[in-house]
Phi, psi and omega in degrees: 000318181299318180296316180296317178299315181299318178297316179299310185291330179296312181292322179292320180299317178299314179295320179299312181294323177298315179295318180297317179298318180292324177295320178295321177299318179298319180295316179295317180297324180296329178294336180291336178298310180292323181296332181293338177061236184277352180282093185295327179295314179293321179295319178296319178298317179295322178296319179295315179296322179299313181296319178295316178297320180294321178295319177296317180295318179297321178294320179293321177297315180299317179298317180294319179295322177296317179298321178296317178301318178294320179294321178298325178292338181274359185299341178298338181287342179289139182280327184248154176294324180297319178296318178297316181296316180298316179294318179299316179297314182296314180292325177296322178296314177298317181300315181295318179297323178292323178294321177296315178299320180297320178295324178294335182283339187309308181294332181286335180291342179244029185301320182293317179296318179297316179299314180299318180295318179292321178296318179296317179297319178295318179300314180295321178295317178296319180295316179296318179297320179297324179286327182278336183301313178297326179292324178294323180293318180296325181291323182290000000 
């Protein structure tokens, strides 16, 4: 049972770390949007990269969750109930961590839409401020 568990967890651990690394990359890339400041071209590029990284991470999470599902189906191969329980707990822990990572990816998957909406809102606010500035001078 121990050998089988170790084999299961090794492959799942590799997939888990790959998904985790890609999720972290998406998070880091998203910080580049804000870092771009007023440079809209760089900010748009960062939003695109963020979304691409998030899609890669989501695919890796899905792959890892699928692998966990397949491993759970293999639990019949364990000879002892204790071995099955240990494997179920370990795989369940990975599954939960992957679900949390997947939830963190949600805002990054729409990074371009969010960026466009924020850019549009800033443009409208700047335009409104430009129209109101002469009126404020006239009032004074």
